[in-house]
Amino acid sequence: MKSLLPLIFLVLTACSEQGNQVQNTSSENDQPTEKLSPLGIDAITTDSLTGHIKVLASDEFEGRAPGTVGEEKTINYLAENFKKAGLQPGNGDSYFQKVPLTSVEAVNQPALTIQSSEGEAIVLNYPSDQVIWTRHQTEQVTLNDSQLVFVGYGINAPERNWNDYDGVDVKGKTVVMLVNDPGYATQNPELFNGNAMTYYGRWDYKFDEAARQGAAGAIIIHDTLPAAYPWSTVSSSWTGPKFDIIREDKGESLSIMESWITKDNAKLLFSKSGLDLDAMYEAAKSADFKAVEMNLKASATIQNKVANVESNNVIAILPGSKYPDEVFLYMAHWDHLGKDPSKEGDNIFNGALDNASGTAGLLTMAEAFASLPEKPERSIVFMAVTAEEQGLLGSAHYAANPVYPLANTVAGLNMDVLKNFGRTNDLVVIGLGMSQLDGYLEAKAKSQNRYLKPDAEAQKGYYYRSDHFELAKLGVPMIYPKGGYDHVEKGFEYGMAKAKEYTDNHYHGPSDEYNESWDMTGSVQDLQLYFMVGQDIANSQDWPEWNEGAEFKAARDAQRAGK
Ligand SMILES: [Zn+2]
């Protein structure tokens, strides 16, 4: 670690460097000196940041959906600005890495019909009562009279002696599951990770596990608190075209139908089956839980519009001056939800905070690094990935097809949703305690008179919900800092209230738009901190590692050992 000096001194250092240059020039030829643009960390300003946000989050960019005009405008804007800043193309002679995707869109507002043993048909409507879809990449799929089985949290975790599928065969059946995990439900720190959601609590893990178990259908019961978002987020995020990587088996090995249903409708189904949902919640908390057959059958026909789409990751590099093969990676997803033509009024999901802010941060930092008179010894790669909103697909594609070998990727930092309410004394780090990267962040936070803080909402499983996770799960040490709440003047409650106001009213909605009232000084301070961390690691021969017990350490050790 290079320096632990307070921030103010650092800035002076930068300026003085700058000053020196300026002075030298003037004394030599007495020409009036033109105003030089700030260099390095000083190039990270609210003007540069908001300038890029305004463009990326403008209606003209149409909510930046993959495979649309919005994508074209976005990736060209990114490439042009990387080039203008003086960064090299990051994928051979191109700034783009092609990401072949397929989009499957349910177009028949598919109903989900539940038949009781008495022959009563309960029809759940789309998308008010349920949202169903398929990852089968075909025109039509049909689920017919598939027996419902309640499997608790739908978790099979041998290393935790937990298997909700123990003793039940769900092949061809439809499993009904709870969201999150038993650790959250019991708040027992000994169970899973207690309040902090594990990957097992995530919807993507539950659907994949249901498929591995051979289930023809899979239903997750929505519940706002354990899910950490309201039904409106489910109905907006899981309707419309759903992208996926192009699967060799066209998704045949996955469940025919996947779904969320509202808690009220789940209560109705359990009561129709002579069961009590609250009692089932209780039962599911125990490792002795046994799956419960429900005397109900599910049927649905989903008609799809299937289209192959080619999207792009945008990659730029600042080659290292001494160790160019060793790479520090900054990343942020450029994509968002696009436009919803079926929606009245404002139907553009501008995604100003999510994630035009992080993408603008990536550009602003790239410009700052490129302006450094002395380039770092290791290379710095800046990557804006696609299709994060569709399930981290751009980063998953990069991780499976890395341009820079993952074993030579020293570490990385992901930015997703910067803060817009001013400077904070704290910096929240999602997944704090997982790796030695914390030490670098802590040192730089101290230089800004700030302190690190773990995620106050660990139950939301944020570490598994953004792009760093696709590289982390393959072993690369990745850090995911997320702003902070302890506002320098107005305190913690103010920051929490501002963040909650965004999550409740704007997250994944058309109103996530840039506003002149935003105060981006806090995000500038965060970006300057991230800049210093990357600069430090890129000017060292350190290889930061995962801490003992971290779920990705084994993968990294094997990776570095060339296995
Ligand atoms: Zn995002």
Coordinates of C-alpha atoms and ligand atoms in Angstrom, one line a residue:
M1 CA 0.0 0.0 0.0
K2 CA 1.4 3.2 -1.3
S3 CA 0.2 6.0 1.1
L4 CA -2.2 6.5 4.1
L5 CA -2.1 10.3 3.9
P6 CA -5.4 12.3 4.4
L7 CA -7.2 13.2 1.1
I8 CA -6.4 16.9 1.2
F9 CA -2.7 16.2 1.0
L10 CA -3.3 13.8 -2.0
V11 CA -5.0 16.5 -4.0
L12 CA -2.2 18.9 -3.3
T13 CA 0.2 16.3 -4.5
A14 CA -1.7 15.9 -7.8
C15 CA -2.0 19.7 -8.2
S16 CA 1.6 20.3 -7.4
E17 CA 2.6 17.7 -10.0
Q18 CA 0.3 19.7 -12.3
G19 CA 1.7 23.0 -11.0
N20 CA 5.3 21.9 -11.7
Q21 CA 4.5 21.1 -15.3
V22 CA 2.7 24.4 -15.8
Q23 CA 5.5 26.4 -14.1
N24 CA 8.2 24.7 -16.2
T25 CA 6.4 25.6 -19.4
S26 CA 5.8 29.3 -18.5
S27 CA 9.3 30.1 -17.4
E28 CA 10.8 28.8 -20.6
N29 CA 8.9 30.9 -23.3
D30 CA 6.9 33.6 -21.4
Q31 CA 3.9 32.7 -23.6
P32 CA 0.5 33.1 -21.9
T33 CA -0.3 29.6 -20.7
E34 CA -3.7 28.0 -21.9
K35 CA -5.9 26.5 -19.1
L36 CA -4.8 22.8 -18.9
S37 CA -7.5 20.2 -18.1
P38 CA -7.1 18.6 -14.7
L39 CA -5.1 15.4 -14.7
G40 CA -5.6 12.0 -12.9
I41 CA -7.8 12.0 -9.9
D42 CA -8.7 15.7 -10.4
A43 CA -10.2 14.8 -13.8
I44 CA -13.0 13.1 -11.8
T45 CA -15.5 15.9 -11.4
T46 CA -19.3 16.3 -11.1
D47 CA -19.3 17.9 -14.5
S48 CA -17.7 15.0 -16.2
L49 CA -19.8 12.5 -14.4
T50 CA -23.2 14.2 -14.9
G51 CA -22.3 15.1 -18.4
H52 CA -22.2 11.4 -19.3
I53 CA -25.2 10.4 -17.2
K54 CA -27.4 13.0 -18.9
V55 CA -26.6 11.5 -22.3
L56 CA -26.8 7.8 -21.3
A57 CA -30.1 8.4 -19.4
S58 CA -31.7 10.6 -22.0
D59 CA -35.0 9.6 -23.7
E60 CA -32.9 9.5 -26.9
F61 CA -31.1 6.4 -25.6
E62 CA -34.5 4.7 -25.1
G63 CA -33.6 3.0 -21.8
R64 CA -30.6 1.1 -23.3
A65 CA -32.2 -2.3 -23.9
P66 CA -29.8 -4.9 -25.5
G67 CA -30.4 -5.5 -29.2
T68 CA -32.2 -2.2 -29.8
V69 CA -31.4 1.3 -31.2
G70 CA -30.7 2.2 -27.6
E71 CA -27.9 -0.3 -27.5
E72 CA -26.4 1.0 -30.8
K73 CA -26.3 4.6 -29.4
T74 CA -25.0 3.5 -26.1
I75 CA -22.1 1.3 -27.2
N76 CA -21.0 3.8 -29.9
Y77 CA -21.1 6.6 -27.3
L78 CA -18.9 4.5 -25.0
A79 CA -16.4 3.5 -27.7
E80 CA -16.1 7.0 -29.0
N81 CA -15.4 8.4 -25.5
F82 CA -12.9 5.7 -24.6
K83 CA -11.1 6.5 -27.9
K84 CA -11.3 10.2 -27.3
A85 CA -9.8 9.7 -23.9
G86 CA -6.8 7.9 -25.5
L87 CA -7.6 4.3 -24.4
Q88 CA -6.8 1.4 -26.7
P89 CA -9.5 -1.0 -28.0
G90 CA -9.9 -3.8 -25.4
N91 CA -10.7 -6.7 -27.6
G92 CA -7.9 -6.9 -30.2
D93 CA -8.5 -4.0 -32.5
S94 CA -12.1 -3.6 -31.4
Y95 CA -13.8 -1.9 -28.5
F96 CA -16.6 -4.6 -28.7
Q97 CA -17.0 -8.2 -27.6
K98 CA -20.0 -9.8 -29.3
V99 CA -22.5 -11.4 -26.9
P100 CA -24.9 -13.7 -28.8
L101 CA -28.2 -13.8 -26.9
T102 CA -31.6 -15.1 -27.6
S103 CA -34.8 -13.3 -26.4
V104 CA -37.9 -15.3 -25.5
E105 CA -41.0 -13.2 -25.0
A106 CA -44.4 -14.6 -23.8
V107 CA -46.9 -13.0 -26.1
N108 CA -50.2 -14.6 -25.1
Q109 CA -50.6 -13.1 -21.6
P110 CA -50.5 -16.8 -20.4
A111 CA -52.9 -17.8 -17.7
L112 CA -51.9 -20.4 -15.1
T113 CA -54.7 -22.8 -14.4
I114 CA -54.7 -24.7 -11.1
Q115 CA -57.1 -27.7 -11.0
S116 CA -58.2 -29.0 -7.6
S117 CA -58.9 -32.7 -6.9
E118 CA -62.6 -31.7 -6.8
G119 CA -62.2 -30.5 -10.4
E120 CA -62.4 -26.8 -9.5
A121 CA -60.3 -24.6 -11.9
I122 CA -58.5 -21.6 -10.3
V123 CA -57.3 -19.3 -13.1
L124 CA -54.4 -17.0 -12.1
N125 CA -54.1 -14.0 -14.5
Y126 CA -50.9 -12.6 -16.0
P127 CA -49.2 -10.4 -14.8
S128 CA -51.5 -9.4 -11.8
D129 CA -51.7 -12.8 -10.1
Q130 CA -48.7 -14.5 -11.5
V131 CA -45.9 -14.0 -14.0
I132 CA -44.9 -17.2 -15.9
W133 CA -42.4 -17.7 -18.6
T134 CA -40.1 -20.3 -20.1
R135 CA -36.3 -20.5 -20.9
H136 CA -37.1 -23.1 -23.5
Q137 CA -36.0 -21.3 -26.7
T138 CA -39.0 -22.4 -28.7
E139 CA -42.3 -20.9 -30.1
Q140 CA -44.6 -22.7 -27.7
V141 CA -44.5 -24.8 -24.5
T142 CA -47.3 -26.5 -22.7
L143 CA -47.5 -27.7 -19.1
N144 CA -50.3 -30.2 -18.5
D145 CA -51.8 -31.3 -15.2
S146 CA -48.5 -31.1 -13.4
Q147 CA -48.8 -32.1 -9.8
L148 CA -47.8 -29.3 -7.3
V149 CA -45.3 -30.1 -4.6
F150 CA -44.3 -27.7 -1.8
V151 CA -40.5 -28.0 -1.4
G152 CA -39.9 -25.3 1.2
Y153 CA -36.9 -23.1 0.1
G154 CA -36.0 -25.5 -2.7
I155 CA -32.4 -25.7 -1.5
N156 CA -30.0 -28.6 -1.9
A157 CA -26.8 -27.7 0.0
P158 CA -24.8 -30.8 0.9
E159 CA -22.1 -28.8 2.6
R160 CA -24.7 -27.4 4.9
N161 CA -26.5 -30.8 5.5
W162 CA -29.7 -29.3 4.0
N163 CA -31.8 -30.8 1.2
D164 CA -35.4 -29.8 0.7
Y165 CA -35.7 -32.4 -2.1
D166 CA -34.7 -35.3 0.2
G167 CA -37.0 -38.3 -0.2
V168 CA -39.2 -36.7 -2.9
D169 CA -39.2 -37.3 -6.7
V170 CA -40.4 -34.1 -8.5
K171 CA -39.7 -35.3 -12.1
G172 CA -42.5 -33.9 -14.2
K173 CA -44.1 -32.1 -11.2
T174 CA -44.3 -28.4 -10.4
V175 CA -42.4 -27.3 -7.3
V176 CA -43.6 -24.5 -5.1
M177 CA -40.9 -22.6 -3.2
L178 CA -40.3 -19.8 -0.8
V179 CA -38.0 -16.9 -1.6
N180 CA -34.7 -16.2 0.3
D181 CA -33.3 -18.9 2.7
P182 CA -33.8 -20.4 6.2
G183 CA -31.0 -18.2 7.7
Y184 CA -33.0 -15.1 6.8
A185 CA -36.3 -16.6 7.9
T186 CA -35.0 -17.6 11.4
Q187 CA -32.4 -14.7 11.7
N188 CA -30.2 -17.5 13.2
P189 CA -26.6 -16.6 12.4
E190 CA -25.7 -20.3 12.6
L191 CA -28.1 -21.2 9.8
F192 CA -26.8 -20.4 6.3
N193 CA -25.5 -16.8 6.7
G194 CA -28.2 -15.7 9.1
N195 CA -29.7 -12.4 7.9
A196 CA -27.3 -12.2 4.9
M197 CA -28.8 -13.9 1.9
T198 CA -26.7 -16.7 0.5
Y199 CA -26.7 -17.7 -3.2
Y200 CA -29.2 -20.4 -2.3
G201 CA -31.7 -17.6 -1.5
R202 CA -31.6 -16.3 -5.0
W203 CA -34.4 -17.0 -7.6
D204 CA -31.8 -18.0 -10.2
Y205 CA -30.3 -20.7 -7.9
K206 CA -33.9 -22.0 -7.1
F207 CA -35.0 -22.3 -10.7
D208 CA -31.7 -24.0 -11.7
E209 CA -31.9 -26.4 -8.8
A210 CA -35.6 -27.2 -9.7
A211 CA -34.4 -28.0 -13.2
R212 CA -31.6 -30.2 -11.9
Q213 CA -34.3 -32.1 -9.9
G214 CA -36.3 -32.7 -13.1
A215 CA -39.3 -30.5 -12.2
A216 CA -41.5 -29.6 -15.2
G217 CA -42.7 -26.4 -13.4
A218 CA -41.2 -24.1 -10.8
I219 CA -43.1 -21.5 -8.8
I220 CA -41.6 -19.0 -6.3
I221 CA -44.0 -17.4 -3.9
H222 CA -43.4 -13.6 -3.9
D223 CA -43.1 -12.0 -0.5
T224 CA -41.9 -8.4 -0.4
L225 CA -39.6 -8.5 2.6
P226 CA -37.7 -11.7 2.0
A227 CA -37.6 -10.9 -1.8
A228 CA -36.5 -7.4 -1.0
Y229 CA -38.7 -5.8 -3.8
P230 CA -42.4 -5.3 -4.4
W231 CA -44.6 -7.2 -6.8
S232 CA -44.4 -4.3 -9.2
T233 CA -40.7 -5.1 -9.7
V234 CA -41.5 -8.7 -10.4
S235 CA -44.2 -7.8 -13.0
S236 CA -42.0 -5.3 -14.7
S237 CA -38.8 -7.3 -14.7
W238 CA -40.2 -10.7 -15.7
T239 CA -42.5 -9.6 -18.4
G240 CA -41.5 -8.6 -21.9
P241 CA -38.5 -10.1 -23.8
K242 CA -36.3 -12.2 -21.6
F243 CA -32.8 -12.6 -22.8
D244 CA -30.6 -15.6 -22.3
I245 CA -27.4 -17.0 -23.7
I246 CA -28.0 -19.2 -26.7
R247 CA -28.3 -22.7 -25.2
E248 CA -27.1 -25.7 -27.2
D249 CA -30.1 -27.8 -26.0
K250 CA -32.4 -24.8 -26.6
G251 CA -33.2 -25.0 -22.9
E252 CA -34.8 -28.4 -23.0
S253 CA -33.0 -29.4 -19.8
L254 CA -34.7 -26.6 -17.9
S255 CA -38.2 -26.6 -16.4
I256 CA -40.9 -26.0 -19.0
M257 CA -42.5 -23.2 -16.9
E258 CA -40.9 -20.9 -14.3
S259 CA -43.0 -18.4 -12.3
W260 CA -43.6 -16.0 -9.5
I261 CA -47.0 -15.8 -7.9
T262 CA -48.4 -13.3 -5.4
K263 CA -48.5 -14.3 -1.7
D264 CA -52.3 -13.8 -1.6
N265 CA -52.7 -16.3 -4.5
A266 CA -50.3 -18.7 -2.8
K267 CA -52.5 -18.5 0.4
L268 CA -55.5 -19.4 -1.8
L269 CA -53.8 -22.4 -3.4
F270 CA -52.6 -23.8 -0.1
S271 CA -56.1 -23.4 1.5
K272 CA -57.6 -25.1 -1.6
S273 CA -55.2 -27.9 -0.8
G274 CA -56.2 -28.1 2.8
L275 CA -52.9 -26.6 3.9
D276 CA -52.0 -23.4 5.8
L277 CA -49.3 -21.2 4.2
D278 CA -48.1 -19.7 7.5
A279 CA -47.7 -23.2 8.9
M280 CA -45.7 -24.2 5.8
Y281 CA -43.4 -21.2 6.3
E282 CA -42.7 -22.5 9.8
A283 CA -42.1 -26.1 8.7
A284 CA -39.7 -25.0 6.0
K285 CA -37.4 -23.3 8.5
S286 CA -36.3 -26.7 9.8
A287 CA -33.6 -29.0 8.4
D288 CA -36.0 -31.8 9.0
F289 CA -38.5 -30.3 6.6
K290 CA -40.1 -32.8 4.3
A291 CA -41.7 -31.8 0.9
V292 CA -45.5 -31.8 0.8
E293 CA -47.5 -33.0 -2.1
M294 CA -50.4 -30.6 -2.8
N295 CA -53.5 -32.1 -4.4
L296 CA -53.5 -29.5 -7.1
K297 CA -52.4 -29.7 -10.8
A298 CA -51.0 -26.9 -12.9
S299 CA -51.5 -26.2 -16.6
A300 CA -50.4 -23.5 -18.9
T301 CA -49.5 -22.8 -22.5
I302 CA -46.9 -20.1 -23.3
Q303 CA -46.6 -18.8 -26.8
N304 CA -43.3 -17.1 -27.4
K305 CA -41.7 -14.7 -29.8
V306 CA -38.1 -16.0 -30.1
A307 CA -35.4 -13.8 -31.5
N308 CA -31.7 -14.1 -31.6
V309 CA -30.1 -10.9 -30.7
E310 CA -26.4 -9.9 -30.8
S311 CA -25.4 -7.6 -28.1
N312 CA -22.1 -6.2 -27.1
N313 CA -19.8 -5.8 -24.1
V314 CA -17.7 -2.6 -24.6
I315 CA -14.0 -3.0 -23.5
A316 CA -11.1 -0.5 -23.5
I317 CA -7.6 -0.9 -22.0
L318 CA -4.8 1.4 -20.7
P319 CA -1.8 -0.9 -21.3
G320 CA 0.6 -1.2 -18.4
S321 CA 4.0 0.4 -18.6
K322 CA 5.8 -2.6 -17.0
Y323 CA 3.5 -5.6 -16.5
P324 CA 1.0 -5.2 -19.4
D325 CA -0.3 -8.9 -19.1
E326 CA -1.4 -8.3 -15.5
V327 CA -4.8 -6.6 -15.4
F328 CA -6.9 -4.6 -12.9
L329 CA -10.6 -4.5 -14.1
Y330 CA -13.2 -1.9 -13.6
M331 CA -16.7 -2.8 -14.7
A332 CA -20.3 -1.6 -14.9
H333 CA -23.4 -2.7 -16.8
W334 CA -24.6 -0.2 -19.5
D335 CA -27.9 -1.9 -20.2
H336 CA -31.3 -1.3 -18.7
L337 CA -35.0 -2.2 -19.3
G338 CA -35.6 -0.2 -22.5
K339 CA -39.2 0.9 -23.5
D340 CA -42.5 -0.7 -22.8
P341 CA -44.8 0.1 -25.7
S342 CA -47.8 -1.3 -23.9
K343 CA -47.5 1.2 -21.2
E344 CA -49.4 4.5 -21.2
G345 CA -47.6 7.9 -20.8
D346 CA -43.9 7.7 -19.9
N347 CA -42.9 4.3 -21.1
I348 CA -39.1 4.7 -21.2
F349 CA -37.1 3.1 -18.4
N350 CA -34.2 5.6 -18.5
G351 CA -32.2 3.8 -15.8
A352 CA -30.4 7.0 -14.8
L353 CA -29.1 5.6 -11.5
D354 CA -29.3 2.0 -12.7
N355 CA -26.9 2.1 -14.2
A356 CA -26.2 5.2 -16.3
S357 CA -24.5 6.5 -13.2
G358 CA -22.0 3.5 -12.9
T359 CA -21.3 3.5 -16.6
A360 CA -20.7 7.3 -16.5
G361 CA -18.4 6.6 -13.6
L362 CA -16.5 4.0 -15.6
L363 CA -16.0 6.6 -18.5
T364 CA -15.0 9.3 -16.1
M365 CA -12.4 7.1 -14.4
A366 CA -11.1 5.9 -17.8
E367 CA -10.6 9.5 -18.8
A368 CA -8.8 10.2 -15.5
F369 CA -6.4 7.2 -15.8
A370 CA -5.7 8.1 -19.5
S371 CA -4.8 11.6 -18.5
L372 CA -2.1 10.4 -16.1
P373 CA 1.4 11.6 -17.2
E374 CA 2.8 8.3 -15.8
K375 CA 0.8 5.2 -16.8
P376 CA 0.4 2.5 -14.2
E377 CA 2.7 -0.5 -14.4
R378 CA -0.1 -3.0 -14.8
S379 CA -2.8 -2.7 -17.4
I380 CA -6.2 -1.2 -16.4
V381 CA -9.2 -2.6 -18.3
F382 CA -12.6 -0.8 -18.4
M383 CA -15.5 -3.0 -19.3
A384 CA -19.2 -2.0 -19.8
V385 CA -21.2 -5.2 -19.9
T386 CA -24.6 -5.9 -21.5
A387 CA -27.7 -7.7 -20.3
E388 CA -27.1 -7.4 -16.6
E389 CA -30.8 -6.8 -16.1
Q390 CA -31.5 -10.1 -18.0
G391 CA -29.4 -12.1 -15.5
L392 CA -25.8 -10.9 -15.6
L393 CA -25.5 -12.3 -19.2
G394 CA -22.8 -10.0 -20.6
S395 CA -20.5 -10.6 -17.6
A396 CA -21.3 -14.3 -17.7
H397 CA -20.4 -14.4 -21.4
Y398 CA -17.1 -12.5 -20.7
A399 CA -16.3 -14.8 -17.7
A400 CA -16.8 -17.8 -20.0
N401 CA -14.8 -16.1 -22.9
P402 CA -12.3 -13.8 -21.1
V403 CA -10.2 -11.5 -23.4
Y404 CA -7.6 -11.3 -20.5
P405 CA -7.0 -14.6 -18.8
L406 CA -8.8 -14.7 -15.4
A407 CA -5.6 -16.0 -13.8
N408 CA -3.8 -12.8 -14.9
T409 CA -6.7 -10.7 -13.7
V410 CA -5.3 -9.4 -10.5
A411 CA -8.7 -8.1 -9.1
G412 CA -11.7 -6.0 -10.1
L413 CA -14.2 -3.5 -9.0
N414 CA -17.8 -3.3 -10.1
M415 CA -20.1 -0.2 -10.0
D416 CA -23.9 -0.5 -10.1
V417 CA -26.0 2.5 -9.0
L418 CA -24.0 5.4 -7.6
K419 CA -25.5 7.6 -5.0
N420 CA -27.1 11.0 -5.8
F421 CA -27.5 12.6 -2.4
G422 CA -24.1 14.0 -1.5
R423 CA -21.0 13.0 0.4
T424 CA -21.0 10.4 3.2
N425 CA -18.6 9.5 5.9
D426 CA -19.1 5.8 5.3
L427 CA -18.5 3.6 2.3
V428 CA -20.6 0.5 2.2
V429 CA -19.0 -2.5 0.8
I430 CA -21.2 -5.4 -0.4
G431 CA -19.5 -8.6 0.7
L432 CA -17.1 -6.9 3.1
G433 CA -14.9 -9.4 4.8
M434 CA -14.6 -11.7 1.7
S435 CA -11.2 -10.7 0.4
Q436 CA -7.9 -8.8 1.1
L437 CA -9.3 -6.0 -1.3
D438 CA -11.0 -4.6 1.8
G439 CA -7.5 -3.5 3.0
Y440 CA -6.9 -1.3 -0.1
L441 CA -10.3 0.2 0.1
E442 CA -9.9 0.9 3.9
A443 CA -6.6 2.7 3.4
K444 CA -8.1 5.0 0.7
A445 CA -11.2 5.6 2.7
K446 CA -9.0 6.7 5.6
S447 CA -7.2 9.1 3.3
Q448 CA -10.7 10.7 2.7
N449 CA -11.5 10.6 6.5
R450 CA -14.1 7.9 5.8
Y451 CA -14.8 4.4 7.2
L452 CA -15.9 1.1 5.6
K453 CA -19.3 -0.4 6.5
P454 CA -20.8 -3.8 5.7
D455 CA -24.0 -4.0 3.8
A456 CA -26.9 -3.0 6.1
E457 CA -29.2 -5.0 3.9
A458 CA -27.3 -8.3 3.6
Q459 CA -30.6 -10.1 3.4
K460 CA -31.1 -8.7 -0.1
G461 CA -28.2 -10.8 -1.4
Y462 CA -26.7 -7.9 -3.4
Y463 CA -23.4 -9.6 -3.8
Y464 CA -25.1 -12.1 -6.1
R465 CA -27.1 -9.5 -8.0
S466 CA -24.6 -7.7 -10.1
D467 CA -21.8 -8.4 -12.6
H468 CA -18.8 -8.9 -10.4
F469 CA -20.5 -12.1 -9.2
E470 CA -19.9 -13.8 -12.6
L471 CA -16.1 -13.3 -12.3
A472 CA -16.0 -13.9 -8.5
K473 CA -17.7 -17.3 -8.8
L474 CA -14.9 -18.3 -11.2
G475 CA -12.3 -17.1 -8.6
V476 CA -11.3 -13.5 -9.5
P477 CA -11.2 -11.3 -6.4
M478 CA -13.9 -8.8 -7.0
I479 CA -15.1 -5.9 -4.8
Y480 CA -18.4 -4.2 -5.0
P481 CA -18.5 -0.9 -3.1
K482 CA -21.9 0.8 -2.9
G483 CA -21.8 4.5 -1.9
G484 CA -22.8 4.9 1.8
Y485 CA -25.6 6.4 3.9
D486 CA -23.9 8.5 6.7
H487 CA -24.4 11.9 5.1
V488 CA -21.6 14.3 6.1
E489 CA -24.1 17.0 7.3
K490 CA -27.5 15.3 7.6
G491 CA -26.5 12.0 9.0
F492 CA -27.3 8.3 8.5
E493 CA -31.1 8.5 8.6
Y494 CA -31.1 11.0 5.8
G495 CA -29.0 8.7 3.6
M496 CA -31.1 5.7 4.3
A497 CA -34.3 7.7 3.6
K498 CA -32.9 8.8 0.2
A499 CA -31.8 5.3 -0.7
K500 CA -35.2 3.9 0.3
E501 CA -37.0 6.6 -1.6
Y502 CA -35.2 5.5 -4.7
T503 CA -35.8 1.8 -4.2
D504 CA -39.5 2.2 -3.4
N505 CA -40.4 4.8 -6.1
H506 CA -37.9 4.7 -8.9
Y507 CA -35.9 1.4 -9.0
H508 CA -36.7 -0.3 -12.3
G509 CA -39.3 2.2 -13.1
P510 CA -39.7 4.9 -15.8
S511 CA -39.1 7.6 -13.2
D512 CA -35.4 6.5 -12.7
E513 CA -34.4 9.7 -14.5
Y514 CA -31.7 12.3 -14.1
N515 CA -32.6 15.4 -12.1
E516 CA -30.8 18.7 -11.6
S517 CA -31.4 18.4 -7.9
W518 CA -29.1 15.4 -7.7
D519 CA -25.9 16.0 -5.6
M520 CA -23.2 13.9 -7.2
T521 CA -20.3 15.2 -5.1
G522 CA -20.5 12.0 -3.0
S523 CA -20.2 9.8 -6.1
V524 CA -17.2 11.8 -7.3
Q525 CA -15.6 11.2 -3.9
D526 CA -16.3 7.5 -4.2
L527 CA -14.9 7.3 -7.8
Q528 CA -11.8 9.1 -6.6
L529 CA -11.4 6.4 -3.9
Y530 CA -11.9 3.6 -6.5
F531 CA -9.4 5.4 -8.7
M532 CA -6.8 5.3 -6.0
V533 CA -7.4 1.7 -5.2
G534 CA -6.9 0.6 -8.8
Q535 CA -3.9 2.8 -9.2
D536 CA -2.3 1.3 -6.1
I537 CA -2.9 -2.3 -7.1
A538 CA -1.7 -1.5 -10.7
N539 CA 1.5 0.0 -9.4
S540 CA 2.3 -3.0 -7.1
Q541 CA 3.2 -6.7 -7.5
D542 CA 0.5 -7.7 -5.0
W543 CA -2.0 -10.5 -5.7
P544 CA -4.9 -9.8 -3.3
E545 CA -6.6 -13.0 -2.2
W546 CA -10.0 -14.2 -0.9
N547 CA -10.1 -14.7 2.8
E548 CA -10.2 -18.1 4.4
G549 CA -13.8 -19.5 4.3
A550 CA -14.8 -17.3 1.3
E551 CA -16.9 -19.4 -1.1
F552 CA -14.7 -18.5 -4.1
K553 CA -11.2 -19.1 -2.6
A554 CA -10.9 -22.7 -3.9
A555 CA -11.7 -21.6 -7.5
R556 CA -9.0 -18.8 -7.3
D557 CA -6.3 -21.1 -5.8
A558 CA -6.9 -23.6 -8.7
Q559 CA -6.9 -20.8 -11.2
R560 CA -3.6 -19.3 -10.1
A561 CA -2.2 -22.8 -9.9
G562 CA -3.1 -23.1 -13.6
K563 CA -5.5 -25.9 -13.0
Ligands
ZN1 ZN -28.1 -2.4 -12.2

